[in-house]
Amino acid sequence: MIQFFKRNWITLLGALFLILAFSYLFKYAVDQGWISDGPKIAAGLLVGVAVVLFGVRKLLGRNVILGQVVTGLGVALLYTTCSFAGVYFDLWSSMTVFLSMLIITVGVTALAYRSNLRILMHISLLGGLVSPLVLQPENDQVFSLFLYLLVINAAFFFLSIKKNWFELRAEAFVGTWLLYLVYYVHFDPTTWTLPFLYAASAFVFYIIGFLYSSWQQNRHFEGLNLYLGFANGVLFTLWALLLTDGVVSYTVPLAGMGVIYLLAALIVYMGNRTATLALYSKLIAGILLLLVSASEFGRGWEFKPLLSVYFWALVSAAVMITGQRRSRDLYKWIASCVWVCISLYWFFTTWDAPLGLWFNTFIPFLNTSGVAWILLAVLGFYYSVKVQFQAGKADAESISTFFAVSSHIMVGGLLTFQIRNLWRYYDLNHSNLYLSLSISWGVYALLLFLWGAYSKQAAFRWFGSIVLGLVALKTIFIDLSGSDTIYKVLVLFLLGAITLAIAYINNKWKSHPKDQDSQQSL
């Protein structure tokens, strides 16, 4: 392809200038009113056919390059005439434009295919794409232009695949999206539906075209087709976001793109059954688009934070299960990062998020918000105990400890949040709230020591000791101030019992020599 352009770029440039001259001559004749529309169309068709016949009959046998240039200019003139009659002016119906374009394109494609006339196809394509750029109508005949471009793209993709003329599909791709941009700016449509449908049609057409082209090329899905496919996705994404802004949630087109890319990834996998860049790029693009679309579901709703937590927690679990089954650390790290991010997000947004009451009644822990805390904590504990990374022993223990400590922080947040909302929902005595929090944090310290004994990790003895010390300071200096109540007495008895239970667990823990080794390593 590169060698072809090096040899023939001057010829193609000269042909481009002549095509522009034809197009502007048509436009100038219209503006000046020299002749009526019917004679102009008839003259364009007659001259175009005459030039094509002259190039084929008289020149191709003597000078192949000159014959291709002249024939291509004749085809370009025919395309310009069709563009003038059906796109610039509404003189022909859409079906007439379609049939005329079909006849011209089939003829030139058959000639180029039989005689291997590569330059002819380039000049014809330039004529087909440049004419609508120059002859921009005042009225909207975009459907005729759509049919016009459909015929051109189908023919040139066919020849590009059959002859391995890769540059033809690239030129058709660039020219079509350029025409879309020019006509969108020119008409500045007030509605989004038709522009979106045209853009979506182009996107789907090129996805199918590039996949079919790769399949025909010994199922080689990389190279030019991969890069053009990437550009196709980026262009459609930008147009979809622009066209649907403020009208339809952008998650809808993104979800559709995600499904299409997953289907494309399936086709690529069926083609060669190996992991390639083309497969991974389409698979990852499809998954990411679906994830972004799903994560934005419910945007603007009061329950959006809860929906996000549940969705991404399930994503983290699914990726981690995949990593466990395939023994792939990459999947495990991705799942871990997702869990950390969504845990941080929930920790900072939960205080203003709705409770998600069941049966319109607040039941501690049995509400949508409480279950979100529990779900994140359970996932963290599972990652701490069951997930093994291919790392050194010390690093593996550090990772396990990180997940366990983070999960216990989620447990602490769960206890604090649920007790706080219990008092707020049932309008209980506010002075007893801080005493109840002291009890919950005492239970939290007990859970830390229990987990440390279970997992044999000395870090939780220190963590639990810090929490217990803070509870003691809070109780002595804050909770005991003010008037004496029977509730304070009950709280002190409970804290005493909890502290003694912690002391018992701590003493039992110290009796195991393995724990002493763990403490020394800490």
Short mmCIF file of C-alpha atoms in Angstrom, two decimals:
data_model
loop_
_atom_site.label_atom_id
_atom_site.label_comp_id
_atom_site.label_asym_id
_atom_site.label_seq_id
_atom_site.Cartn_x
_atom_site.Cartn_y
_atom_site.Cartn_z
CA MET A 1 0.00 0.00 0.00
CA ILE A 2 2.78 2.44 0.93
CA GLN A 3 4.74 1.61 -2.23
CA PHE A 4 1.62 2.20 -4.31
CA PHE A 5 1.22 5.70 -2.91
CA LYS A 6 4.91 6.46 -3.35
CA ARG A 7 4.66 5.62 -7.04
CA ASN A 8 1.29 7.20 -7.84
CA TRP A 9 0.63 10.03 -5.39
CA ILE A 10 1.30 12.73 -8.00
CA THR A 11 -1.14 11.09 -10.43
CA LEU A 12 -3.80 10.87 -7.74
CA LEU A 13 -3.22 14.47 -6.70
CA GLY A 14 -3.68 15.67 -10.28
CA ALA A 15 -6.87 13.63 -10.58
CA LEU A 16 -8.12 15.17 -7.34
CA PHE A 17 -7.64 18.68 -8.75
CA LEU A 18 -9.58 17.75 -11.89
CA ILE A 19 -12.39 16.22 -9.83
CA LEU A 20 -12.60 19.39 -7.77
CA ALA A 21 -12.73 21.38 -11.01
CA PHE A 22 -15.67 19.29 -12.29
CA SER A 23 -17.52 19.65 -9.00
CA TYR A 24 -17.03 23.38 -8.75
CA LEU A 25 -17.99 23.78 -12.43
CA PHE A 26 -21.32 22.13 -11.67
CA LYS A 27 -21.83 24.35 -8.65
CA TYR A 28 -20.83 27.51 -10.53
CA ALA A 29 -23.17 26.68 -13.42
CA VAL A 30 -26.02 26.29 -10.95
CA ASP A 31 -25.25 29.55 -9.18
CA GLN A 32 -25.04 31.44 -12.49
CA GLY A 33 -28.18 29.84 -13.90
CA TRP A 34 -26.52 29.12 -17.24
CA ILE A 35 -28.71 26.15 -18.14
CA SER A 36 -31.63 24.45 -16.48
CA ASP A 37 -31.22 21.42 -14.23
CA GLY A 38 -32.42 18.79 -16.71
CA PRO A 39 -29.86 19.62 -19.44
CA LYS A 40 -27.09 19.81 -16.83
CA ILE A 41 -27.89 16.30 -15.63
CA ALA A 42 -28.13 14.97 -19.18
CA ALA A 43 -24.85 16.64 -20.14
CA GLY A 44 -23.10 15.26 -17.06
CA LEU A 45 -24.26 11.73 -17.79
CA LEU A 46 -23.41 11.90 -21.50
CA VAL A 47 -19.97 13.44 -21.00
CA GLY A 48 -19.19 11.04 -18.15
CA VAL A 49 -20.13 7.97 -20.21
CA ALA A 50 -18.18 9.31 -23.20
CA VAL A 51 -15.04 9.87 -21.13
CA VAL A 52 -15.32 6.39 -19.60
CA LEU A 53 -15.72 4.76 -23.02
CA PHE A 54 -12.81 6.76 -24.43
CA GLY A 55 -10.57 5.74 -21.56
CA VAL A 56 -11.52 2.07 -21.76
CA ARG A 57 -11.58 1.69 -25.56
CA LYS A 58 -8.76 3.97 -26.66
CA LEU A 59 -6.30 4.46 -23.82
CA LEU A 60 -6.17 1.39 -21.55
CA GLY A 61 -4.57 -0.75 -24.25
CA ARG A 62 -1.88 1.87 -25.01
CA ASN A 63 -1.09 3.48 -21.67
CA VAL A 64 -2.53 1.77 -18.60
CA ILE A 65 -1.95 4.62 -16.17
CA LEU A 66 -3.32 7.31 -18.50
CA GLY A 67 -6.28 5.08 -19.36
CA GLN A 68 -7.08 4.56 -15.68
CA VAL A 69 -6.85 8.31 -14.98
CA VAL A 70 -9.18 9.24 -17.84
CA THR A 71 -11.65 6.44 -17.05
CA GLY A 72 -11.58 7.36 -13.36
CA LEU A 73 -12.32 10.99 -14.20
CA GLY A 74 -15.31 9.85 -16.25
CA VAL A 75 -16.60 7.79 -13.33
CA ALA A 76 -16.01 10.74 -11.00
CA LEU A 77 -18.09 12.93 -13.35
CA LEU A 78 -20.91 10.37 -13.23
CA TYR A 79 -20.74 10.36 -9.42
CA THR A 80 -20.81 14.15 -9.42
CA THR A 81 -23.92 14.12 -11.61
CA CYS A 82 -25.68 11.70 -9.27
CA SER A 83 -24.67 13.81 -6.30
CA PHE A 84 -25.98 16.93 -8.03
CA ALA A 85 -29.32 15.35 -8.98
CA GLY A 86 -30.09 13.48 -5.77
CA VAL A 87 -28.14 15.19 -2.99
CA TYR A 88 -27.51 18.80 -4.01
CA PHE A 89 -30.98 19.14 -5.58
CA ASP A 90 -33.95 16.93 -4.90
CA LEU A 91 -34.39 16.19 -8.61
CA TRP A 92 -34.11 12.42 -8.26
CA SER A 93 -35.82 10.27 -5.69
CA SER A 94 -33.74 8.33 -3.20
CA MET A 95 -34.41 5.09 -5.08
CA THR A 96 -33.28 6.66 -8.37
CA VAL A 97 -30.05 7.80 -6.74
CA PHE A 98 -29.54 4.35 -5.25
CA LEU A 99 -30.09 2.53 -8.56
CA SER A 100 -27.91 4.97 -10.51
CA MET A 101 -25.08 4.66 -8.00
CA LEU A 102 -25.48 0.90 -8.01
CA ILE A 103 -25.18 0.67 -11.79
CA ILE A 104 -22.14 2.97 -11.97
CA THR A 105 -20.36 1.32 -9.03
CA VAL A 106 -21.01 -2.24 -10.16
CA GLY A 107 -19.69 -1.37 -13.61
CA VAL A 108 -16.47 0.27 -12.45
CA THR A 109 -15.92 -2.44 -9.82
CA ALA A 110 -16.28 -5.22 -12.38
CA LEU A 111 -13.87 -3.43 -14.74
CA ALA A 112 -11.27 -2.85 -12.02
CA TYR A 113 -11.61 -6.39 -10.69
CA ARG A 114 -11.22 -8.01 -14.10
CA SER A 115 -8.35 -5.82 -15.34
CA ASN A 116 -6.65 -5.14 -11.98
CA LEU A 117 -7.04 -1.36 -12.33
CA ARG A 118 -6.05 -0.01 -8.92
CA ILE A 119 -5.59 3.65 -9.87
CA LEU A 120 -9.03 3.67 -11.50
CA MET A 121 -10.67 2.71 -8.21
CA HIS A 122 -8.80 5.39 -6.30
CA ILE A 123 -9.83 8.14 -8.69
CA SER A 124 -13.43 6.88 -8.73
CA LEU A 125 -13.51 6.82 -4.94
CA LEU A 126 -12.10 10.34 -4.76
CA GLY A 127 -14.79 11.51 -7.14
CA GLY A 128 -17.52 9.80 -5.17
CA LEU A 129 -16.41 11.35 -1.88
CA VAL A 130 -15.38 14.81 -3.05
CA SER A 131 -18.60 15.57 -4.96
CA PRO A 132 -20.90 15.68 -1.89
CA LEU A 133 -18.28 17.75 -0.07
CA VAL A 134 -18.40 20.44 -2.75
CA LEU A 135 -22.10 20.20 -3.65
CA GLN A 136 -23.63 20.82 -0.24
CA PRO A 137 -27.42 21.23 -0.59
CA GLU A 138 -29.60 23.86 0.99
CA ASN A 139 -32.33 21.33 1.79
CA ASP A 140 -31.99 18.07 3.66
CA GLN A 141 -31.50 15.19 1.22
CA VAL A 142 -29.40 13.22 3.69
CA PHE A 143 -31.14 9.91 3.09
CA SER A 144 -30.10 10.03 -0.55
CA LEU A 145 -26.55 10.74 0.61
CA PHE A 146 -26.78 7.78 2.98
CA LEU A 147 -27.71 5.43 0.13
CA TYR A 148 -25.03 7.05 -2.04
CA LEU A 149 -22.32 6.32 0.56
CA LEU A 150 -23.66 2.84 1.30
CA VAL A 151 -23.17 1.78 -2.31
CA ILE A 152 -19.68 3.30 -2.50
CA ASN A 153 -18.50 1.74 0.76
CA ALA A 154 -19.91 -1.70 -0.05
CA ALA A 155 -18.25 -1.79 -3.48
CA PHE A 156 -14.90 -0.48 -2.36
CA PHE A 157 -14.77 -2.77 0.67
CA PHE A 158 -15.53 -5.71 -1.61
CA LEU A 159 -12.71 -4.83 -3.99
CA SER A 160 -10.35 -4.02 -1.13
CA ILE A 161 -10.90 -7.49 0.31
CA LYS A 162 -10.76 -9.41 -2.97
CA LYS A 163 -7.67 -7.63 -4.30
CA ASN A 164 -5.95 -6.88 -0.97
CA TRP A 165 -6.00 -3.17 -1.79
CA PHE A 166 -6.01 -2.11 1.85
CA GLU A 167 -5.93 1.62 1.20
CA LEU A 168 -9.38 1.59 -0.42
CA ARG A 169 -11.14 0.70 2.84
CA ALA A 170 -9.10 3.30 4.72
CA GLU A 171 -9.99 6.02 2.21
CA ALA A 172 -13.68 5.08 2.25
CA PHE A 173 -13.67 5.07 6.07
CA VAL A 174 -12.00 8.49 6.41
CA GLY A 175 -14.08 10.05 3.65
CA THR A 176 -17.38 8.82 5.04
CA TRP A 177 -16.79 10.10 8.57
CA LEU A 178 -15.51 13.38 7.12
CA LEU A 179 -18.71 13.75 5.10
CA TYR A 180 -20.73 13.02 8.23
CA LEU A 181 -18.95 15.82 10.09
CA VAL A 182 -19.33 18.32 7.23
CA TYR A 183 -23.03 17.63 6.73
CA TYR A 184 -23.77 17.72 10.46
CA VAL A 185 -22.15 21.14 10.76
CA HIS A 186 -23.82 22.29 7.53
CA PHE A 187 -27.38 21.37 8.53
CA ASP A 188 -27.03 21.73 12.32
CA PRO A 189 -30.02 19.40 12.92
CA THR A 190 -32.46 20.22 15.70
CA THR A 191 -33.28 16.57 16.41
CA TRP A 192 -30.82 13.86 17.39
CA THR A 193 -32.57 10.71 16.14
CA LEU A 194 -31.65 10.69 12.44
CA PRO A 195 -28.03 11.86 12.92
CA PHE A 196 -27.61 9.20 15.58
CA LEU A 197 -29.10 6.49 13.36
CA TYR A 198 -26.76 7.43 10.50
CA ALA A 199 -23.74 7.42 12.81
CA ALA A 200 -24.80 4.09 14.32
CA SER A 201 -25.27 2.62 10.83
CA ALA A 202 -21.76 3.69 9.83
CA PHE A 203 -20.33 2.26 13.06
CA VAL A 204 -22.03 -1.13 12.60
CA PHE A 205 -21.17 -1.25 8.89
CA TYR A 206 -17.47 -0.71 9.55
CA ILE A 207 -17.41 -3.18 12.45
CA ILE A 208 -18.86 -5.84 10.15
CA GLY A 209 -16.66 -4.77 7.23
CA PHE A 210 -13.40 -4.90 9.18
CA LEU A 211 -14.30 -8.26 10.75
CA TYR A 212 -15.23 -9.77 7.39
CA SER A 213 -12.08 -8.37 5.81
CA SER A 214 -9.92 -9.89 8.55
CA TRP A 215 -11.74 -13.21 8.27
CA GLN A 216 -11.05 -13.34 4.54
CA GLN A 217 -7.37 -12.54 5.12
CA ASN A 218 -6.64 -15.91 6.72
CA ARG A 219 -8.46 -14.76 9.87
CA HIS A 220 -5.79 -12.20 10.66
CA PHE A 221 -7.59 -9.67 12.83
CA GLU A 222 -4.71 -7.32 13.54
CA GLY A 223 -2.99 -4.64 11.48
CA LEU A 224 -4.93 -1.97 9.58
CA ASN A 225 -8.35 -3.46 10.34
CA LEU A 226 -7.65 -3.36 14.08
CA TYR A 227 -6.50 0.28 14.01
CA LEU A 228 -9.39 1.43 11.83
CA GLY A 229 -11.78 -0.47 14.08
CA PHE A 230 -10.39 1.35 17.09
CA ALA A 231 -10.81 4.71 15.33
CA ASN A 232 -14.35 3.71 14.35
CA GLY A 233 -15.25 3.05 17.98
CA VAL A 234 -13.74 6.31 19.20
CA LEU A 235 -15.52 8.37 16.53
CA PHE A 236 -18.90 6.81 17.21
CA THR A 237 -18.47 7.21 20.96
CA LEU A 238 -17.77 10.92 20.56
CA TRP A 239 -20.74 11.40 18.24
CA ALA A 240 -23.04 9.37 20.50
CA LEU A 241 -22.09 11.46 23.53
CA LEU A 242 -22.62 14.68 21.55
CA LEU A 243 -25.94 13.69 19.98
CA THR A 244 -27.59 12.19 23.08
CA ASP A 245 -26.41 14.82 25.53
CA GLY A 246 -29.37 15.99 27.59
CA VAL A 247 -31.80 13.79 25.64
CA VAL A 248 -30.98 10.16 26.34
CA SER A 249 -28.60 8.80 28.93
CA TYR A 250 -25.25 8.09 27.32
CA THR A 251 -25.31 4.69 28.99
CA VAL A 252 -27.72 3.44 26.31
CA PRO A 253 -25.38 3.79 23.30
CA LEU A 254 -22.41 2.67 25.42
CA ALA A 255 -24.27 -0.49 26.42
CA GLY A 256 -25.10 -1.18 22.77
CA MET A 257 -21.45 -0.71 21.82
CA GLY A 258 -20.41 -3.03 24.63
CA VAL A 259 -22.66 -5.81 23.32
CA ILE A 260 -21.38 -5.32 19.76
CA TYR A 261 -17.74 -5.48 20.89
CA LEU A 262 -18.38 -8.65 22.89
CA LEU A 263 -19.95 -10.25 19.81
CA ALA A 264 -16.94 -9.09 17.77
CA ALA A 265 -14.61 -10.64 20.36
CA LEU A 266 -16.53 -13.91 20.05
CA ILE A 267 -16.10 -13.85 16.26
CA VAL A 268 -12.36 -13.17 16.64
CA TYR A 269 -12.04 -16.07 19.08
CA MET A 270 -13.94 -18.39 16.75
CA GLY A 271 -11.58 -17.36 13.97
CA ASN A 272 -8.27 -18.47 15.45
CA ARG A 273 -8.91 -19.81 19.00
CA THR A 274 -5.88 -17.97 20.36
CA ALA A 275 -5.39 -15.00 22.65
CA THR A 276 -4.44 -12.05 20.43
CA LEU A 277 -4.38 -8.29 20.73
CA ALA A 278 -7.51 -8.08 18.59
CA LEU A 279 -9.36 -10.46 20.91
CA TYR A 280 -8.29 -8.76 24.12
CA SER A 281 -8.92 -5.25 22.79
CA LYS A 282 -12.50 -6.05 21.77
CA LEU A 283 -13.18 -8.10 24.89
CA ILE A 284 -11.84 -5.46 27.26
CA ALA A 285 -13.61 -2.67 25.34
CA GLY A 286 -16.91 -4.53 25.51
CA ILE A 287 -16.59 -5.30 29.21
CA LEU A 288 -15.52 -1.75 30.10
CA LEU A 289 -18.35 -0.20 28.09
CA LEU A 290 -20.90 -2.46 29.76
CA LEU A 291 -19.40 -1.76 33.19
CA VAL A 292 -19.47 2.00 32.66
CA SER A 293 -23.01 1.80 31.33
CA ALA A 294 -24.23 -0.37 34.19
CA SER A 295 -22.43 1.68 36.84
CA GLU A 296 -24.17 4.84 35.60
CA PHE A 297 -27.58 3.19 35.75
CA GLY A 298 -29.78 5.18 38.13
CA ARG A 299 -27.79 8.38 37.77
CA GLY A 300 -29.67 11.15 39.56
CA TRP A 301 -31.60 8.71 41.73
CA GLU A 302 -31.41 8.91 45.48
CA PHE A 303 -30.35 5.25 45.65
CA LYS A 304 -27.49 5.62 43.15
CA PRO A 305 -24.71 5.09 45.78
CA LEU A 306 -26.31 1.82 46.88
CA LEU A 307 -26.68 0.60 43.30
CA SER A 308 -23.03 1.42 42.59
CA VAL A 309 -21.80 -0.46 45.66
CA TYR A 310 -23.79 -3.59 44.89
CA PHE A 311 -22.83 -3.56 41.22
CA TRP A 312 -19.09 -3.07 41.70
CA ALA A 313 -18.98 -5.49 44.63
CA LEU A 314 -20.46 -8.17 42.36
CA VAL A 315 -17.97 -7.24 39.63
CA SER A 316 -15.10 -7.60 42.10
CA ALA A 317 -16.41 -10.99 43.23
CA ALA A 318 -16.83 -12.23 39.65
CA VAL A 319 -13.31 -11.16 38.64
CA MET A 320 -11.83 -12.70 41.80
CA ILE A 321 -13.60 -16.01 41.17
CA THR A 322 -12.20 -15.99 37.63
CA GLY A 323 -8.73 -15.30 39.00
CA GLN A 324 -9.06 -18.12 41.52
CA ARG A 325 -10.15 -20.65 38.93
CA ARG A 326 -7.50 -19.66 36.40
CA SER A 327 -4.79 -19.00 39.00
CA ARG A 328 -4.12 -15.58 37.45
CA ASP A 329 -2.75 -12.89 39.73
CA LEU A 330 -3.77 -10.17 37.27
CA TYR A 331 -7.46 -10.92 37.78
CA LYS A 332 -6.97 -11.07 41.53
CA TRP A 333 -5.26 -7.69 41.61
CA ILE A 334 -8.01 -6.14 39.48
CA ALA A 335 -10.67 -7.55 41.80
CA SER A 336 -8.75 -6.32 44.84
CA CYS A 337 -8.40 -2.80 43.43
CA VAL A 338 -12.11 -2.67 42.61
CA TRP A 339 -12.93 -3.77 46.17
CA VAL A 340 -10.66 -1.13 47.71
CA CYS A 341 -12.09 1.65 45.52
CA ILE A 342 -15.72 0.77 46.13
CA SER A 343 -15.07 0.37 49.88
CA LEU A 344 -13.55 3.85 50.05
CA TYR A 345 -16.43 5.22 47.99
CA TRP A 346 -19.00 3.66 50.31
CA PHE A 347 -17.19 4.70 53.48
CA PHE A 348 -17.38 8.36 52.45
CA THR A 349 -20.86 8.40 50.82
CA THR A 350 -22.84 6.15 53.16
CA TRP A 351 -23.52 8.89 55.70
CA ASP A 352 -25.75 10.76 53.25
CA ALA A 353 -27.08 7.74 51.36
CA PRO A 354 -30.64 6.46 51.97
CA LEU A 355 -31.08 3.53 54.34
CA GLY A 356 -33.07 1.39 51.94
CA LEU A 357 -35.72 0.30 54.43
CA TRP A 358 -37.45 -3.03 54.02
CA PHE A 359 -41.23 -2.97 54.60
CA ASN A 360 -40.85 0.73 55.46
CA THR A 361 -39.38 -0.19 58.86
CA PHE A 362 -35.82 0.26 60.08
CA ILE A 363 -34.37 -3.04 61.32
CA PRO A 364 -30.71 -2.83 62.36
CA PHE A 365 -28.45 -4.61 59.85
CA LEU A 366 -31.46 -5.83 57.83
CA ASN A 367 -31.67 -2.88 55.47
CA THR A 368 -30.15 -2.21 52.07
CA SER A 369 -27.46 0.07 53.46
CA GLY A 370 -26.48 -2.39 56.20
CA VAL A 371 -26.31 -5.28 53.74
CA ALA A 372 -23.91 -3.22 51.59
CA TRP A 373 -21.54 -2.91 54.57
CA ILE A 374 -21.87 -6.63 55.26
CA LEU A 375 -21.27 -7.57 51.61
CA LEU A 376 -18.06 -5.53 51.42
CA ALA A 377 -16.83 -6.92 54.75
CA VAL A 378 -17.54 -10.53 53.74
CA LEU A 379 -15.68 -10.07 50.45
CA GLY A 380 -12.71 -8.57 52.27
CA PHE A 381 -12.56 -11.43 54.77
CA TYR A 382 -12.76 -13.95 51.93
CA TYR A 383 -9.91 -12.23 50.09
CA SER A 384 -7.87 -12.26 53.30
CA VAL A 385 -8.32 -15.94 54.10
CA LYS A 386 -8.84 -17.75 50.79
CA VAL A 387 -7.02 -15.74 48.11
CA GLN A 388 -3.37 -16.60 47.55
CA PHE A 389 -1.06 -14.43 45.46
CA GLN A 390 2.14 -15.68 43.85
CA ALA A 391 4.35 -13.65 46.16
CA GLY A 392 6.82 -14.24 48.96
CA LYS A 393 5.57 -15.42 52.32
CA ALA A 394 6.04 -12.03 53.97
CA ASP A 395 4.27 -10.21 51.11
CA ALA A 396 1.40 -12.71 51.12
CA GLU A 397 0.93 -12.24 54.87
CA SER A 398 0.97 -8.45 54.46
CA ILE A 399 -1.69 -8.62 51.75
CA SER A 400 -3.84 -10.91 53.88
CA THR A 401 -3.47 -8.59 56.87
CA PHE A 402 -4.40 -5.57 54.76
CA PHE A 403 -7.64 -7.17 53.61
CA ALA A 404 -8.48 -8.34 57.11
CA VAL A 405 -7.83 -4.94 58.71
CA SER A 406 -9.79 -3.16 55.97
CA SER A 407 -12.69 -5.57 56.42
CA HIS A 408 -12.71 -4.95 60.16
CA ILE A 409 -12.87 -1.22 59.47
CA MET A 410 -15.98 -1.96 57.39
CA VAL A 411 -17.40 -3.87 60.38
CA GLY A 412 -16.71 -0.88 62.61
CA GLY A 413 -18.44 1.40 60.12
CA LEU A 414 -21.39 -0.99 59.99
CA LEU A 415 -21.84 -0.97 63.78
CA THR A 416 -21.48 2.81 64.05
CA PHE A 417 -23.78 3.58 61.14
CA GLN A 418 -26.53 1.18 62.17
CA ILE A 419 -26.63 2.30 65.81
CA ARG A 420 -26.58 5.95 64.78
CA ASN A 421 -29.54 5.43 62.46
CA LEU A 422 -31.39 3.32 65.03
CA TRP A 423 -31.40 6.33 67.37
CA ARG A 424 -32.35 8.71 64.58
CA TYR A 425 -35.15 6.58 63.12
CA TYR A 426 -36.86 5.73 66.42
CA ASP A 427 -36.09 9.13 68.01
CA LEU A 428 -34.45 7.58 71.09
CA ASN A 429 -32.82 9.48 73.95
CA HIS A 430 -29.83 11.18 72.32
CA SER A 431 -27.79 11.15 75.55
CA ASN A 432 -27.69 7.34 75.43
CA LEU A 433 -26.39 7.24 71.85
CA TYR A 434 -22.73 7.71 72.83
CA LEU A 435 -23.01 5.01 75.51
CA SER A 436 -24.42 2.62 72.92
CA LEU A 437 -21.60 3.48 70.55
CA SER A 438 -19.13 2.64 73.31
CA ILE A 439 -20.73 -0.80 73.67
CA SER A 440 -20.64 -1.37 69.90
CA TRP A 441 -16.99 -0.36 69.70
CA GLY A 442 -16.21 -2.61 72.66
CA VAL A 443 -17.84 -5.48 70.75
CA TYR A 444 -15.80 -4.37 67.75
CA ALA A 445 -12.57 -4.67 69.79
CA LEU A 446 -13.68 -8.14 70.91
CA LEU A 447 -14.21 -9.14 67.27
CA LEU A 448 -10.73 -7.92 66.42
CA PHE A 449 -9.16 -10.12 69.09
CA LEU A 450 -11.31 -13.08 67.99
CA TRP A 451 -10.21 -12.63 64.39
CA GLY A 452 -6.60 -12.35 65.44
CA ALA A 453 -6.89 -15.60 67.39
CA TYR A 454 -8.59 -17.31 64.43
CA SER A 455 -6.19 -16.07 61.75
CA LYS A 456 -3.12 -16.10 64.03
CA GLN A 457 -2.17 -12.54 63.04
CA ALA A 458 -0.66 -10.46 65.82
CA ALA A 459 -1.59 -7.22 64.05
CA PHE A 460 -5.14 -7.57 65.33
CA ARG A 461 -3.98 -7.66 68.94
CA TRP A 462 -2.50 -4.22 68.41
CA PHE A 463 -5.47 -3.01 66.42
CA GLY A 464 -7.93 -4.33 69.00
CA SER A 465 -5.88 -2.86 71.84
CA ILE A 466 -6.00 0.59 70.21
CA VAL A 467 -9.79 0.38 69.76
CA LEU A 468 -10.26 -0.84 73.35
CA GLY A 469 -8.07 1.98 74.68
CA LEU A 470 -10.05 4.58 72.73
CA VAL A 471 -13.31 3.12 74.03
CA ALA A 472 -12.02 3.34 77.60
CA LEU A 473 -10.96 6.98 77.18
CA LYS A 474 -14.28 7.89 75.56
CA THR A 475 -16.27 6.16 78.29
CA ILE A 476 -14.36 7.66 81.21
CA PHE A 477 -14.00 11.23 79.98
CA ILE A 478 -17.14 11.69 77.84
CA ASP A 479 -19.82 9.11 78.57
CA LEU A 480 -19.66 9.33 82.40
CA SER A 481 -20.11 13.10 82.44
CA GLY A 482 -23.55 14.42 83.34
CA SER A 483 -26.23 12.89 85.54
CA ASP A 484 -26.17 9.25 86.63
CA THR A 485 -28.66 6.86 85.01
CA ILE A 486 -29.32 3.16 85.22
CA TYR A 487 -28.35 2.95 81.54
CA LYS A 488 -24.82 4.10 82.40
CA VAL A 489 -24.57 1.35 85.02
CA LEU A 490 -25.70 -1.24 82.48
CA VAL A 491 -23.22 0.03 79.90
CA LEU A 492 -20.35 -0.15 82.39
CA PHE A 493 -21.26 -3.73 83.31
CA LEU A 494 -21.35 -4.70 79.64
CA LEU A 495 -18.03 -3.01 78.92
CA GLY A 496 -16.51 -4.79 81.89
CA ALA A 497 -17.75 -8.15 80.61
CA ILE A 498 -16.47 -7.40 77.12
CA THR A 499 -13.07 -6.34 78.45
CA LEU A 500 -12.75 -9.52 80.54
CA ALA A 501 -13.66 -11.59 77.49
CA ILE A 502 -10.94 -9.81 75.53
CA ALA A 503 -8.46 -10.47 78.34
CA TYR A 504 -9.37 -14.17 78.30
CA ILE A 505 -8.88 -14.41 74.53
CA ASN A 506 -5.62 -12.47 74.76
CA ASN A 507 -4.24 -14.82 77.44
CA LYS A 508 -5.24 -17.91 75.44
CA TRP A 509 -3.59 -16.37 72.40
CA LYS A 510 -0.31 -15.80 74.23
CA SER A 511 -0.13 -19.44 75.23
CA HIS A 512 0.50 -20.53 71.62
CA PRO A 513 4.16 -20.38 70.52
CA LYS A 514 3.12 -19.78 66.88
CA ASP A 515 1.53 -16.53 67.88
CA GLN A 516 4.74 -15.42 69.58
CA ASP A 517 6.57 -15.98 66.29
CA SER A 518 3.87 -14.00 64.48
CA GLN A 519 4.21 -11.15 66.94
CA GLN A 520 8.00 -11.10 66.52
CA SER A 521 7.63 -10.97 62.72
CA LEU A 522 5.18 -8.08 63.08
#
